[in-house]
Short mmCIF file of C-alpha atoms in Angstrom, two decimals:
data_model
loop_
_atom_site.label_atom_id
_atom_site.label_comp_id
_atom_site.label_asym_id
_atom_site.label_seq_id
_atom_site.Cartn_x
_atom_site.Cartn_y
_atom_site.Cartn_z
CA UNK K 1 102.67 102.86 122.08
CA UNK K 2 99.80 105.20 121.90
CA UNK K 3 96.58 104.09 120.21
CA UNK K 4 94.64 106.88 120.46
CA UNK K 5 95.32 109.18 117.52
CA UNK K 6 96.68 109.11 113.66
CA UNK K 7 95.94 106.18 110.93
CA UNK K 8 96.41 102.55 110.88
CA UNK K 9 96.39 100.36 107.88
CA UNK K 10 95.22 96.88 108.47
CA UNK K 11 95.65 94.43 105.27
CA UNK K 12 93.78 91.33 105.12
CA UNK K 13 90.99 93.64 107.19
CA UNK K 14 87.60 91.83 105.20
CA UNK K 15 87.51 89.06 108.56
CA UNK K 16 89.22 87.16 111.03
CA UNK K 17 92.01 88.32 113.07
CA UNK K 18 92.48 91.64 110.73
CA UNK K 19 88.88 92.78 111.28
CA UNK K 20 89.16 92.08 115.37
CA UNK K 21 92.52 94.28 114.99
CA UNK K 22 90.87 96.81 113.28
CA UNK K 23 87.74 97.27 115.19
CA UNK K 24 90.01 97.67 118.23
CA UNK K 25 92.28 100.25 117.04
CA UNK K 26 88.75 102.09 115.94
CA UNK K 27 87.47 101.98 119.46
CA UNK K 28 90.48 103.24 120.62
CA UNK K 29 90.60 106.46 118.82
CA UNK K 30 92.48 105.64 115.59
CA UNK K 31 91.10 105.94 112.42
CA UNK K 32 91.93 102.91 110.28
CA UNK K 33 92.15 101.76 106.71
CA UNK K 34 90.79 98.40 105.64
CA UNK K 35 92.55 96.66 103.06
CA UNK K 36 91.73 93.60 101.93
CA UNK K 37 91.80 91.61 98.10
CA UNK K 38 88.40 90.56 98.66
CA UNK K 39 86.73 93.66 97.85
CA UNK K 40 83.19 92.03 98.59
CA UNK K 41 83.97 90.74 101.86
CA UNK K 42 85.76 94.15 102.60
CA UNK K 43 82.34 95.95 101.59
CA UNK K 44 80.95 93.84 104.12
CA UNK K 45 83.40 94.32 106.88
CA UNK K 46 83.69 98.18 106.49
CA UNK K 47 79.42 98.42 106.41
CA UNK K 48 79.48 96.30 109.55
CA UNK K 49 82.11 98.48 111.75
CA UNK K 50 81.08 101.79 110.35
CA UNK K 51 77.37 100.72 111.92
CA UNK K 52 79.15 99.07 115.06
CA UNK K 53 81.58 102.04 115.84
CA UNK K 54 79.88 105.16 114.11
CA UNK K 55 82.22 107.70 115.33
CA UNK K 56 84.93 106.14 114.37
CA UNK K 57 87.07 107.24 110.70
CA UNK K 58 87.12 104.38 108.36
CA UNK K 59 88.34 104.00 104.88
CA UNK K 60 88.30 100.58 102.88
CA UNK K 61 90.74 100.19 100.11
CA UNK K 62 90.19 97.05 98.31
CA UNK K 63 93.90 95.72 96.50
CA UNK K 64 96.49 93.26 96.75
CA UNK K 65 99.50 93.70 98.37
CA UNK K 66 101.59 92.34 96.42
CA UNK K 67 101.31 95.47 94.47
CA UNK K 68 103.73 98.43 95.83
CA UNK K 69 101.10 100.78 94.40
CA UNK K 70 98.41 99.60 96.72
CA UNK K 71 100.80 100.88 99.14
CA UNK K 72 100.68 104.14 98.23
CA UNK K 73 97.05 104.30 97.66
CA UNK K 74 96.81 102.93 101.96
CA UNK K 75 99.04 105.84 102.75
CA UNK K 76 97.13 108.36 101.05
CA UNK K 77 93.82 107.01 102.24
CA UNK K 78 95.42 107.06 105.98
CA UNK K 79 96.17 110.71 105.18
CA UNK K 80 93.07 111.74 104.34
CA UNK K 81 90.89 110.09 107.61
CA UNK K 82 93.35 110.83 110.02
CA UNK K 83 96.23 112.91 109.44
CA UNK K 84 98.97 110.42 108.57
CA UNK K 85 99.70 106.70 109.36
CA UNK K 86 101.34 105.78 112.75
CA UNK K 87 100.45 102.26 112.49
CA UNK K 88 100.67 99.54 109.82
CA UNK K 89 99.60 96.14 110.69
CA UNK K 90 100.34 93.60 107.82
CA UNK K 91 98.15 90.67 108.16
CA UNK K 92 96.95 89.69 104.56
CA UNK K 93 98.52 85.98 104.26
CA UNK K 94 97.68 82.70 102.30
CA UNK K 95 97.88 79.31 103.79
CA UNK K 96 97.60 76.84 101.63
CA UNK K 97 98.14 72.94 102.78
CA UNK K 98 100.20 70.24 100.55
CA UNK K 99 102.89 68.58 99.81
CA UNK K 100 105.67 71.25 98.87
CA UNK K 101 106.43 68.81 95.41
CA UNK K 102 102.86 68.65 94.53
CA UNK K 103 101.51 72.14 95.57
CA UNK K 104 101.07 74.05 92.21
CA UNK K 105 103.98 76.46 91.17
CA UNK K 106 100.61 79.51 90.84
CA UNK K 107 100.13 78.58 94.57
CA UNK K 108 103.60 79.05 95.79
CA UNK K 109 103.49 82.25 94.04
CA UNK K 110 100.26 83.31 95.56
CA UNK K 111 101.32 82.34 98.85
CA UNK K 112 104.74 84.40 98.11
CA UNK K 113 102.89 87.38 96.48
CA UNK K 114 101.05 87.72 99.85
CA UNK K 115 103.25 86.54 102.70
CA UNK K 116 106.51 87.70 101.93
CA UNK K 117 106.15 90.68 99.04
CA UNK K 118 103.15 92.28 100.44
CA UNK K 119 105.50 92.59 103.82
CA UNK K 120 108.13 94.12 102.05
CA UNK K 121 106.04 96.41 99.91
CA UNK K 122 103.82 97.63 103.07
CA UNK K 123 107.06 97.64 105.89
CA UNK K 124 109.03 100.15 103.03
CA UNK K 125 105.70 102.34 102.09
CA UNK K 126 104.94 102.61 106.41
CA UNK K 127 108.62 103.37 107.07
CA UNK K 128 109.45 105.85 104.51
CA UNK K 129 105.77 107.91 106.05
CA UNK K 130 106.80 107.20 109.37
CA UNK K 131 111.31 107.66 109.40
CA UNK K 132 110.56 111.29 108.67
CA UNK K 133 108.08 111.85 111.05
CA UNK K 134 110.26 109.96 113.82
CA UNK K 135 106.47 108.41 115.09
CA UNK K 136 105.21 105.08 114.27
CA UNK K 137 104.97 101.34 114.74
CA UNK K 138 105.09 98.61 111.99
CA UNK K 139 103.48 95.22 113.18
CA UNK K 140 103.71 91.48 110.41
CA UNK K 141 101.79 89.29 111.55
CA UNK K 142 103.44 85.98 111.16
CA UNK K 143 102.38 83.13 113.08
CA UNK K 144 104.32 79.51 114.90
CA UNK K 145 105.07 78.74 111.29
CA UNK K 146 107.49 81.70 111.36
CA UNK K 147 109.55 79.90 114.46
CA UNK K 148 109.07 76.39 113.37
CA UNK K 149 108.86 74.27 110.32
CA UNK K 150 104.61 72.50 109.88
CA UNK K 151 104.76 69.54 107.49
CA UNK K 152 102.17 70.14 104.34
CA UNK K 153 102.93 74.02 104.62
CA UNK K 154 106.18 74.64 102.91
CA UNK K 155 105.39 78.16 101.21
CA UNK K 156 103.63 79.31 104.55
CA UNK K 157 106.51 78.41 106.89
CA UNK K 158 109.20 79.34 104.43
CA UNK K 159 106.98 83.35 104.05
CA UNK K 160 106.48 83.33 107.74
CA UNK K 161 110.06 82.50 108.41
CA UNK K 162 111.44 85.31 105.75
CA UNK K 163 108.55 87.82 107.60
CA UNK K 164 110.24 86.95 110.88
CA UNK K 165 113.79 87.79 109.84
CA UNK K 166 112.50 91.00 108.00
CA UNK K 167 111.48 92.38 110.90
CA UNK K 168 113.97 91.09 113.26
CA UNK K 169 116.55 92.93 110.86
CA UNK K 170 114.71 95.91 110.61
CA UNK K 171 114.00 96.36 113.85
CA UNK K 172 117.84 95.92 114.78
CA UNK K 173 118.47 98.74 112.14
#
């Protein structure tokens, strides 16, 4: 897998693991969109690694990916700073600790909205750019929680463990 060349999108790119990711793929050569809901935290992020790594491309698209057409708006934005997208990395995720009877239905929603749909909506927008273009590399981020069962996390394990067998099957395709 080169990482020298093209676009990545990284969601949930405003901190932790996805800003690390992204900063990486930036010193590497790749020019990378930042995607994030947090659109002040993004500002942030995107201010900080334009200053760290100045010659590197950067866009910041601020959206939720729950939405298909924040897709579409990370593929056009990879398009424009680097030519086209040969890497997607979907790590936006919600983690939110309870009791699965007692966790608000808005949450398990949330936590579904983000986990699970914004994997499906960002592994069909990177494969129908990269299919045609036989180049590319899709990468969810899941966690343990996709392998084994955490008591007080029932909509995390149950996204992780739907993100796991997305890609599993896809990759088997």
């Amino acid at each position: 897998m080169e990482l020298d060349r093209g676009a990545a999108i990284v969601t949930g790119a405003a901190g932790g693991i996805g800003e690390v990711i992204a900063a990486r793929l930036a010193s590497g050569g790749m020019g990378v969109v930042l995607a994030d809901i947090d659109g002040e935290r993004l500002a942030v992020t995107h201010q900080r690694l334009r200053s760290d790594l100045p010659g590197a491309a950067f866009a910041a698209v601020r959206g939720d990916v729950g939405d298909p057409q924040h897709h579409a708006e990370l593929l056009d934005a990879a398009t424009r700073i680097s030519g086209g997208l040969r890497l997607s990395v979907l790590n936006a995720g919600v983690s939110v600790p309870g009791l699965s009877w007692e966790i608000p239905l808005q949450t398990w929603e949330l936590t579904t909205r983000a986990n699970y749909w914004g994997v499906v909506h960002g592994l069909r927008a990177a494969l129908r750019a990269m299919v045609p273009e036989d180049d590319g590399w899709v990468v969810a981020v899941s966690s343990g929680a996709g392998l084994v069962a955490a008591p007080g996390l029932a909509p995390y394990v149950a996204t992780k463990h739907a993100v796991v067998g997305m890609m599993e099957s896809t990759y088997h395709a």
